[in-house]
Coordinates of C-alpha atoms and ligand atoms in Angstrom, one line a residue:
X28 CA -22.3 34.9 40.8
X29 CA -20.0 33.0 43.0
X30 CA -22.4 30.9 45.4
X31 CA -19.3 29.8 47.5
X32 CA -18.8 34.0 48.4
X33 CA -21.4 34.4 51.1
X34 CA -22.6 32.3 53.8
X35 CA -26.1 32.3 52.8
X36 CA -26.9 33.3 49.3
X37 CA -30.8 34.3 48.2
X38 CA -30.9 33.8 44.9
X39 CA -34.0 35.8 42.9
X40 CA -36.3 34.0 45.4
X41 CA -39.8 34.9 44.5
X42 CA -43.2 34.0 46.7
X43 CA -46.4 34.2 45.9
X44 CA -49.5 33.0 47.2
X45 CA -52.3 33.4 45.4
X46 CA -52.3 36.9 43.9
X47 CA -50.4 37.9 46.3
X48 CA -46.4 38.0 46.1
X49 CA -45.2 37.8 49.4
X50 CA -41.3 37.7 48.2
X51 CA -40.7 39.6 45.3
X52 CA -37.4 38.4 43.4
X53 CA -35.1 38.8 46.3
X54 CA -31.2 38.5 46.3
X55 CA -29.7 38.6 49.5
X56 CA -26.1 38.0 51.1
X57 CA -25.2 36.9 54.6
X58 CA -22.1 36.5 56.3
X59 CA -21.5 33.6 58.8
X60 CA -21.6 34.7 62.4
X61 CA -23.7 38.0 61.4
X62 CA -26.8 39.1 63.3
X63 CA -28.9 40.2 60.8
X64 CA -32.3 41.4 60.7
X65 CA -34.9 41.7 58.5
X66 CA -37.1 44.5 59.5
X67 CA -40.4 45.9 57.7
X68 CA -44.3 46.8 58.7
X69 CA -46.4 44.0 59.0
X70 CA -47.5 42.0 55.6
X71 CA -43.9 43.2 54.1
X72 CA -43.3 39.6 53.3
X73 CA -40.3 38.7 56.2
X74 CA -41.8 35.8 57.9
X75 CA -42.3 33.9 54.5
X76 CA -38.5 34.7 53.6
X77 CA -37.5 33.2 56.8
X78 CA -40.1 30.7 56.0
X79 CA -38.0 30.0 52.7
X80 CA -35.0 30.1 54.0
X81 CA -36.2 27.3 56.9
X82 CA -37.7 25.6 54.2
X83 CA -41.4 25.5 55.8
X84 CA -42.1 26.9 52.3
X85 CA -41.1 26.0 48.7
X86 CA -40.0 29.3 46.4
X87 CA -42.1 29.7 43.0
X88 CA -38.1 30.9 41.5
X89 CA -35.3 31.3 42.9
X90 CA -32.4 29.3 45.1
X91 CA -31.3 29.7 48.4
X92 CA -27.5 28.3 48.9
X93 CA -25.8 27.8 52.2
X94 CA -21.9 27.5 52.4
X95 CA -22.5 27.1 48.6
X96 CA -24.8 24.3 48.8
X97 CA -28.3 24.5 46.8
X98 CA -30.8 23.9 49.8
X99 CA -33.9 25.4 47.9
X100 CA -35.9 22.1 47.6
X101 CA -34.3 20.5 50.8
X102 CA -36.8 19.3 53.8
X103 CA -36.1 21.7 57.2
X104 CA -34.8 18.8 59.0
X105 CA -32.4 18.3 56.7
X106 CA -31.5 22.1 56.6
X107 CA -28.6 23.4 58.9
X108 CA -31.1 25.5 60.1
X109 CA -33.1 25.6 63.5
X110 CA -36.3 28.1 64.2
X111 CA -37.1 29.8 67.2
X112 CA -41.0 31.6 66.9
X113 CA -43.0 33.9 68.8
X114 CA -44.8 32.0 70.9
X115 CA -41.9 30.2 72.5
X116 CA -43.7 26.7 71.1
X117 CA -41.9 24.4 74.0
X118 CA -44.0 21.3 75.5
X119 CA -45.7 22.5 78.8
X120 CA -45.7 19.6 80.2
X121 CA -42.3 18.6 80.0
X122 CA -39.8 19.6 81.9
X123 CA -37.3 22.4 81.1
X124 CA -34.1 19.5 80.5
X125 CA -36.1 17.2 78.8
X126 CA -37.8 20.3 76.4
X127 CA -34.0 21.3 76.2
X128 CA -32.8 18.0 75.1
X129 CA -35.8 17.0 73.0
X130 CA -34.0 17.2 69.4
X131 CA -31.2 14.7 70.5
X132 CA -33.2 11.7 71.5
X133 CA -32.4 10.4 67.9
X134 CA -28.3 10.7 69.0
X135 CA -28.4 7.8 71.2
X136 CA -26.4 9.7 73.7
X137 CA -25.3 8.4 76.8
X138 CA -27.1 10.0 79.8
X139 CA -24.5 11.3 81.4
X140 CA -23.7 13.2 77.8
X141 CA -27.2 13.8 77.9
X142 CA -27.0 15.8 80.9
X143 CA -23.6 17.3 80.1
X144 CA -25.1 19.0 77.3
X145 CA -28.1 20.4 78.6
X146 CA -26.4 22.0 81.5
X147 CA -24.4 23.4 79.3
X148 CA -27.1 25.1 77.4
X149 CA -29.0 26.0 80.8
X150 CA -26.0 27.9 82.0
X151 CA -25.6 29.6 78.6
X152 CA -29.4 30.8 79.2
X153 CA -28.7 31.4 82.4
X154 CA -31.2 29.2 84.2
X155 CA -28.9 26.5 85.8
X156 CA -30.8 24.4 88.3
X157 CA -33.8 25.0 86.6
X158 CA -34.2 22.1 84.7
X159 CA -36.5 19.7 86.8
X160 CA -38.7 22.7 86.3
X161 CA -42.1 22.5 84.5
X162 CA -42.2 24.7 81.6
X163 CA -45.6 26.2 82.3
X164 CA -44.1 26.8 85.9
X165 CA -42.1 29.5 83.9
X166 CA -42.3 33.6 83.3
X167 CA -42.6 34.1 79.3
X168 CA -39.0 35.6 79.4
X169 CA -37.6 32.1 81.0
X170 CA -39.8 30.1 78.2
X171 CA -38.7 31.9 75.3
X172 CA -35.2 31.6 76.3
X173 CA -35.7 27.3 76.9
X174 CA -36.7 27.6 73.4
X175 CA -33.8 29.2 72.0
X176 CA -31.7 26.5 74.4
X177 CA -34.1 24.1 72.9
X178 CA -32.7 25.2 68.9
X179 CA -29.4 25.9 69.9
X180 CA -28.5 22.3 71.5
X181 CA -29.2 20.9 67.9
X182 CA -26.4 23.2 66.8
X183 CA -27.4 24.9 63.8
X184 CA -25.3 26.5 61.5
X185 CA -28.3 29.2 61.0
X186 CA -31.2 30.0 63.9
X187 CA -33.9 31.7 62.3
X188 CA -36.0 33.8 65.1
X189 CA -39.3 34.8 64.4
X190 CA -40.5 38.0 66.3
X191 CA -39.0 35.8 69.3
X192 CA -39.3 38.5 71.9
X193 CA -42.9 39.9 70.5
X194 CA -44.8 38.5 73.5
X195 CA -43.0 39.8 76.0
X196 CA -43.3 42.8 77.7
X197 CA -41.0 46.5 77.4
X198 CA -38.9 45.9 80.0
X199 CA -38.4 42.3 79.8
X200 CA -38.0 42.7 75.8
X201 CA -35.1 45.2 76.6
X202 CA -33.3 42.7 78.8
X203 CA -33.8 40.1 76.1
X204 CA -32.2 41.8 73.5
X205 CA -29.0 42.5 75.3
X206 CA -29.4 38.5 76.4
X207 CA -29.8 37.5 72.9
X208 CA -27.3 39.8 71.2
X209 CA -24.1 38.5 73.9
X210 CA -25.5 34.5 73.7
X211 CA -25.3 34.7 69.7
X212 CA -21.6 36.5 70.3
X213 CA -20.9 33.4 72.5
X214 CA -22.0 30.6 70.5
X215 CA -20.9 32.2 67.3
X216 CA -24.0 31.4 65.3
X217 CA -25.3 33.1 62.2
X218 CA -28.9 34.5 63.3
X219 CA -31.3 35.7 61.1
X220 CA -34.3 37.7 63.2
X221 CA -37.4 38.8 62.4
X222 CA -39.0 42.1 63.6
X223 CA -41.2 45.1 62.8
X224 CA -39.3 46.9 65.4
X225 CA -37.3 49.6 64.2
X226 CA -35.5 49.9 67.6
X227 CA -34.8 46.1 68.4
X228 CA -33.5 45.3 65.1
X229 CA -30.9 49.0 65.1
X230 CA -29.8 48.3 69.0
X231 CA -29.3 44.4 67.6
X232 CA -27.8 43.3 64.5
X233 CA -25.0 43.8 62.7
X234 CA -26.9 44.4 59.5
X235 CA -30.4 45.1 58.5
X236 CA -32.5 44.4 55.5
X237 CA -35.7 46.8 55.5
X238 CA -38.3 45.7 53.6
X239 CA -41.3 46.9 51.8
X240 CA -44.0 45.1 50.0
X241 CA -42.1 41.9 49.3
X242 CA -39.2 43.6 48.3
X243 CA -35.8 44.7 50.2
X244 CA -35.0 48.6 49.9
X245 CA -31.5 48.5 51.8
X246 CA -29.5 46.1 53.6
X247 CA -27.2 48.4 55.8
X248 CA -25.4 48.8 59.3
X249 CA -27.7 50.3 61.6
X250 CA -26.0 53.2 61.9
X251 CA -25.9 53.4 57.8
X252 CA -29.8 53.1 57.7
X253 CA -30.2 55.6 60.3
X254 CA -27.7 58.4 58.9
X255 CA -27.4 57.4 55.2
X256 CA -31.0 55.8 54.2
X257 CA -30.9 55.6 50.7
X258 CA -34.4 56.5 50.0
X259 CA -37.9 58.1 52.0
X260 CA -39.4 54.9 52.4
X261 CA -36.3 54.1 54.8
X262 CA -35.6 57.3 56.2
X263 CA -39.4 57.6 57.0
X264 CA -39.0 53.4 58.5
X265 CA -36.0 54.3 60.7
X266 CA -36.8 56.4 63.3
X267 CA -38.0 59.9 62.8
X268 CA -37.2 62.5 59.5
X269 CA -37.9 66.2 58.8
X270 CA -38.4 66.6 55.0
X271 CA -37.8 69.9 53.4
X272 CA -38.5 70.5 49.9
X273 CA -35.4 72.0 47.9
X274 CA -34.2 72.6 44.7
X275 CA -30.6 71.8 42.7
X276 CA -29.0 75.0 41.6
X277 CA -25.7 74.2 40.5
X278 CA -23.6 71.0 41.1
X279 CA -19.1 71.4 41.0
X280 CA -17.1 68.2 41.7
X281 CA -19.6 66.6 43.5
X282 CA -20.9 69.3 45.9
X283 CA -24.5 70.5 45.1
X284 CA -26.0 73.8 45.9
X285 CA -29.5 73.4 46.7
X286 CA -31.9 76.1 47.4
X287 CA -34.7 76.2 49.6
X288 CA -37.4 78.1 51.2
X289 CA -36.7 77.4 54.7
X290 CA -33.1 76.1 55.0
X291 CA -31.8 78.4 52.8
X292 CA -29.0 78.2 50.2
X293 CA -27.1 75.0 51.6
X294 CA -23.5 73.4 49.7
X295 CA -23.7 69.7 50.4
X296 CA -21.4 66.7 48.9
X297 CA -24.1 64.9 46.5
X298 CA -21.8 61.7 45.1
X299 CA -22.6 59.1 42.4
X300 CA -23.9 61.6 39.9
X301 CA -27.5 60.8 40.2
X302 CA -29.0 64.7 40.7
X303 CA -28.8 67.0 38.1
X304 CA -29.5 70.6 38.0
X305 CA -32.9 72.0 38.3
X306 CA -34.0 69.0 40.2
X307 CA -36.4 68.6 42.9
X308 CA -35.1 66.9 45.7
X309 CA -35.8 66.5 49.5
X310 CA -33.3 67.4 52.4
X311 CA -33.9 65.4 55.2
X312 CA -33.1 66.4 58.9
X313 CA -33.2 64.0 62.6
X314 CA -34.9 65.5 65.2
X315 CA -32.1 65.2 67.4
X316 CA -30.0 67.1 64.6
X317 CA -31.9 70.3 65.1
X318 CA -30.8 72.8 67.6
X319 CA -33.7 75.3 69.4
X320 CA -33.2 78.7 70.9
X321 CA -35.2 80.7 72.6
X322 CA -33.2 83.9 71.3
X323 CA -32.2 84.7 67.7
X324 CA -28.7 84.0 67.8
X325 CA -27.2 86.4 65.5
X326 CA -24.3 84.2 64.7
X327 CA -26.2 82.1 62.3
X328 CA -27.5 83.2 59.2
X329 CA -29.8 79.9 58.1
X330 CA -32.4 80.0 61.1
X331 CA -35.8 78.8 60.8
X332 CA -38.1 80.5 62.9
X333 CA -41.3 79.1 64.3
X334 CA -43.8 78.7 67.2
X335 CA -44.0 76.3 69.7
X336 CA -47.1 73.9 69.1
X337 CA -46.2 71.2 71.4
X338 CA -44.3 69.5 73.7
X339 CA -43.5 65.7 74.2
X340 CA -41.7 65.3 77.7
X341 CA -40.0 61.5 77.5
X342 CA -37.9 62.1 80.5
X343 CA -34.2 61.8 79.3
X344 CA -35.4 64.0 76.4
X345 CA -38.3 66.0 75.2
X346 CA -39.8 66.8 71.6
X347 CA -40.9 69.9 70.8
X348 CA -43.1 70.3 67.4
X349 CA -42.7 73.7 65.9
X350 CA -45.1 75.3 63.6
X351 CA -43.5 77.1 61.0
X352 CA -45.5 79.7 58.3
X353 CA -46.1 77.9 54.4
X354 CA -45.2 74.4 56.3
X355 CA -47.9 72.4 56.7
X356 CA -46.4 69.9 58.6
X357 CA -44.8 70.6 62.2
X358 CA -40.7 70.6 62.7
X359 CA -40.1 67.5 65.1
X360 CA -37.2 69.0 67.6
X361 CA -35.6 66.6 69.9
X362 CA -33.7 67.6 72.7
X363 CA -31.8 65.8 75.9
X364 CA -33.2 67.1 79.4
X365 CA -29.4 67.3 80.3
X366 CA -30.3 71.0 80.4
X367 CA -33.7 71.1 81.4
X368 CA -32.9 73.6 83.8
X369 CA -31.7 76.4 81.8
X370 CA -33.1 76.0 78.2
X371 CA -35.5 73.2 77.8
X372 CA -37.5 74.7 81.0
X373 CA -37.8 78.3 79.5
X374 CA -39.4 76.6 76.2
X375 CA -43.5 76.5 76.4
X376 CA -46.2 76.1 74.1
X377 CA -47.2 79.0 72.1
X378 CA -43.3 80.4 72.6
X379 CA -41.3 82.2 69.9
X380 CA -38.4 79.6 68.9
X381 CA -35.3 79.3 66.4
X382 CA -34.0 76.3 64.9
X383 CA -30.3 75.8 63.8
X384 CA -29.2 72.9 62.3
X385 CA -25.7 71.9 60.4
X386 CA -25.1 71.0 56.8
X387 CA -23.5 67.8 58.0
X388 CA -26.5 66.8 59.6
X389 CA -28.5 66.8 56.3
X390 CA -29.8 63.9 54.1
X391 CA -30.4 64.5 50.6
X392 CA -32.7 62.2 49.0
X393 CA -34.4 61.8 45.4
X394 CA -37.9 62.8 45.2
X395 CA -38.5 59.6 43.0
X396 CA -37.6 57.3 46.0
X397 CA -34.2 56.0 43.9
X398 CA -31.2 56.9 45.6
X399 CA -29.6 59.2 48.3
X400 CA -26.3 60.9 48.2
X401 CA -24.8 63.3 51.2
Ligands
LIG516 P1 -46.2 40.2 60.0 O1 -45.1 41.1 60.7 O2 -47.5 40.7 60.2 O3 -46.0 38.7 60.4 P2 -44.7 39.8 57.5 O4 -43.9 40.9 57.1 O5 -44.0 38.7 58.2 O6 -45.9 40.3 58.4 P3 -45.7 37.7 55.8 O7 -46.3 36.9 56.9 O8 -44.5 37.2 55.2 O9 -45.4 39.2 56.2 O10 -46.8 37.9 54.7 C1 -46.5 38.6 53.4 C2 -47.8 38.6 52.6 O11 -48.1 37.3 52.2 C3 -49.0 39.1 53.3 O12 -49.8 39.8 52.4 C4 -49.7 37.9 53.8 O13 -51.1 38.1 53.9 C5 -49.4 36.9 52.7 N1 -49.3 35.5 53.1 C6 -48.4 35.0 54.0 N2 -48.6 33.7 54.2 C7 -49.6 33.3 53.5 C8 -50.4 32.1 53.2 N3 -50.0 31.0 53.8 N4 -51.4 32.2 52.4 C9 -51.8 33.3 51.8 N5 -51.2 34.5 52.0 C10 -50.1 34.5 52.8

């Protein structure tokens, strides 16, 4: 492998503590100036591989390269890396410039370069005139982003950010993110973020690496993970997923006919050569991919026809949950409120309904969690 390729290169990195392997043989690629996430449920192991790559921990095997250079074994201070965590970990009782500027009191800097510099970093986090401040005079949003002025002055080649905007609030978290996502545009810096939110990390990075018990099951776009997840553990991850079960009937240059009781006969593109015939399989459909009516529209021959058992009213859009005969789980439906008026009013609980949905829309995944194909 060519370590000179990638920006930062994971290497087989594995972790364990104890019994427990927190990082399990990992290889991972990141490009300089990406924002990429790593995104899993909690105990999935993506703190310690930040951890490794910030060096606050030591790999068992493995090596973790930056512009090509080994940096497995090397001290975080000597790292061109900087961390930003949770709990915005700034000094209270400093002021906001001199918690800003507290990495460069080794650089001997003149004062007025001092000052230069820190400005320049208080208008990038948009709190100029702020910096006589004390920091515990500030609103959790306002801290976490001195801290990230804090890392950034030291000018990293990498910022690792753990679960920085966990402790704040919805609102405030939105605001953050869009904050975050056009000050890492601006300085140009390769960020490596931490969440278990599925949302933050899509609406966020460039790429993300979902992860599962100490290993990574796809490192996509978010738009890849979300239309193309390459197994259920993803799909399941990433938003919401109907699974039907189906069958493979024939396959003819790449285009599978799969059979099943409630979609029907469907023809879908299945790549790679991975299914074969006879297989079980599962199709997958997004909520938002399925169409309701409150007629049988005679147009469309592959309906499936159920009952309303519930309703979810979210403003902009609502989720309806149909229950279907043989299914034991209910059809998740989502639909925008655009047209509230005429269709989305007229649908109530209890109320005869029939779903459409398009074969473009569908997901075809292998029952043994390997690989998808579309
Ligand atoms: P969370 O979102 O809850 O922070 P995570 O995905 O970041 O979870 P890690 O913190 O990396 O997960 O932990 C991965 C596994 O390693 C967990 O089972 C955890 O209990 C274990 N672990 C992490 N650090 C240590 C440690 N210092 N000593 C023992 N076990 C640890």
């Amino acid at each position: 492998m060519n370590k000179n390729n990638d920006f930062i290169m994971v290497d087989g990195i594995t972790k364990t503590f104890g019994s427990v392997v927190a990082v399990d043989n990992i290889n991972l690629e990141i490009k300089q100036g990406e924002f990429f996430s790593l995104l899993g449920a909690s105990g999935c192991g993506k703190t310690t591989l930040l951890r490794l790559l910030a060096g606050f921990e030591k790999p068992d095997k493995g090596k973790i390269y930056i512009e090509g250079e080994d940096i497995t074994y090397l001290i975080p201070n000597k790292r061109p890396t900087n961390m930003v965590f949770q709990n915005y970990a700034i000094f209270p009782h400093m002021d906001v410039a001199s918690n800003i500027g507290y990495g460069l009191r080794k650089e001997k800097l003149s004062n007025k370069e001092l000052h230069h510099r820190i400005d320049h970093y208080l208008e990038l986090i948009k709190l100029s005139g702020y910096g006589n401040r004390k920091a515990d005079q500030l609103s959790g949003g306002q801290r976490q982003r001195v801290a990230l002025a804090r890392a950034l002055i030291m000018q990293p080649k990498v910022l690792l950010l753990d679960e920085p905007l966990g402790a704040l609030d919805k609102q405030l978290r939105a605001n953050m993110q869009i904050e975050l996502r056009s000050l890492q545009k601006d300085v140009g810096i390769t960020f490596v973020f931490v969440t278990h939110d599925q949302e933050e990390s899509l609406s966020m990075s460039d790429r993300v690496a979902v992860m599962s018990q100490g290993k990574i099951l796809q490192v996509s776009s978010p738009d890849e993970l979300y239309e193309k997840p390459e197994n259920q553990e993803v799909a399941n991850f990433i938003g919401t997923i109907n699974f039907f079960e189906a069958n493979i009937s024939s396959i003819h240059n790449e285009i599978c006919t799969i059979e099943s009781k409630y979609l029907g006969i469907i023809k879908t593109k299945c790549k790679y050569n991975i299914y074969s015939i006879g297989e079980h399989v599962l199709v997958g459909i997004r909520p938002e991919k399925l169409k309701l009516h409150i007629s049988k529209p005679e147009q469309d021959s592959r309906l499936i026809e159920g009952v309303v058992e519930n309703i979810s009213y979210l403003g902009e859009r609502s989720h309806y949950y149909i229950k279907t005969e043989g299914l034991s789980k209910l059809i998740s439906v989502s639909s925008q409120n655009v047209n509230r008026a005429q269709i989305n009013k007229l649908i109530t609980d209890k109320k005869k309904v029939w779903i459409s949905f398009d074969n473009d829309s569908l997901i075809l995944i292998k029952k043994n969690n390997k690989k998808t194909s579309f």
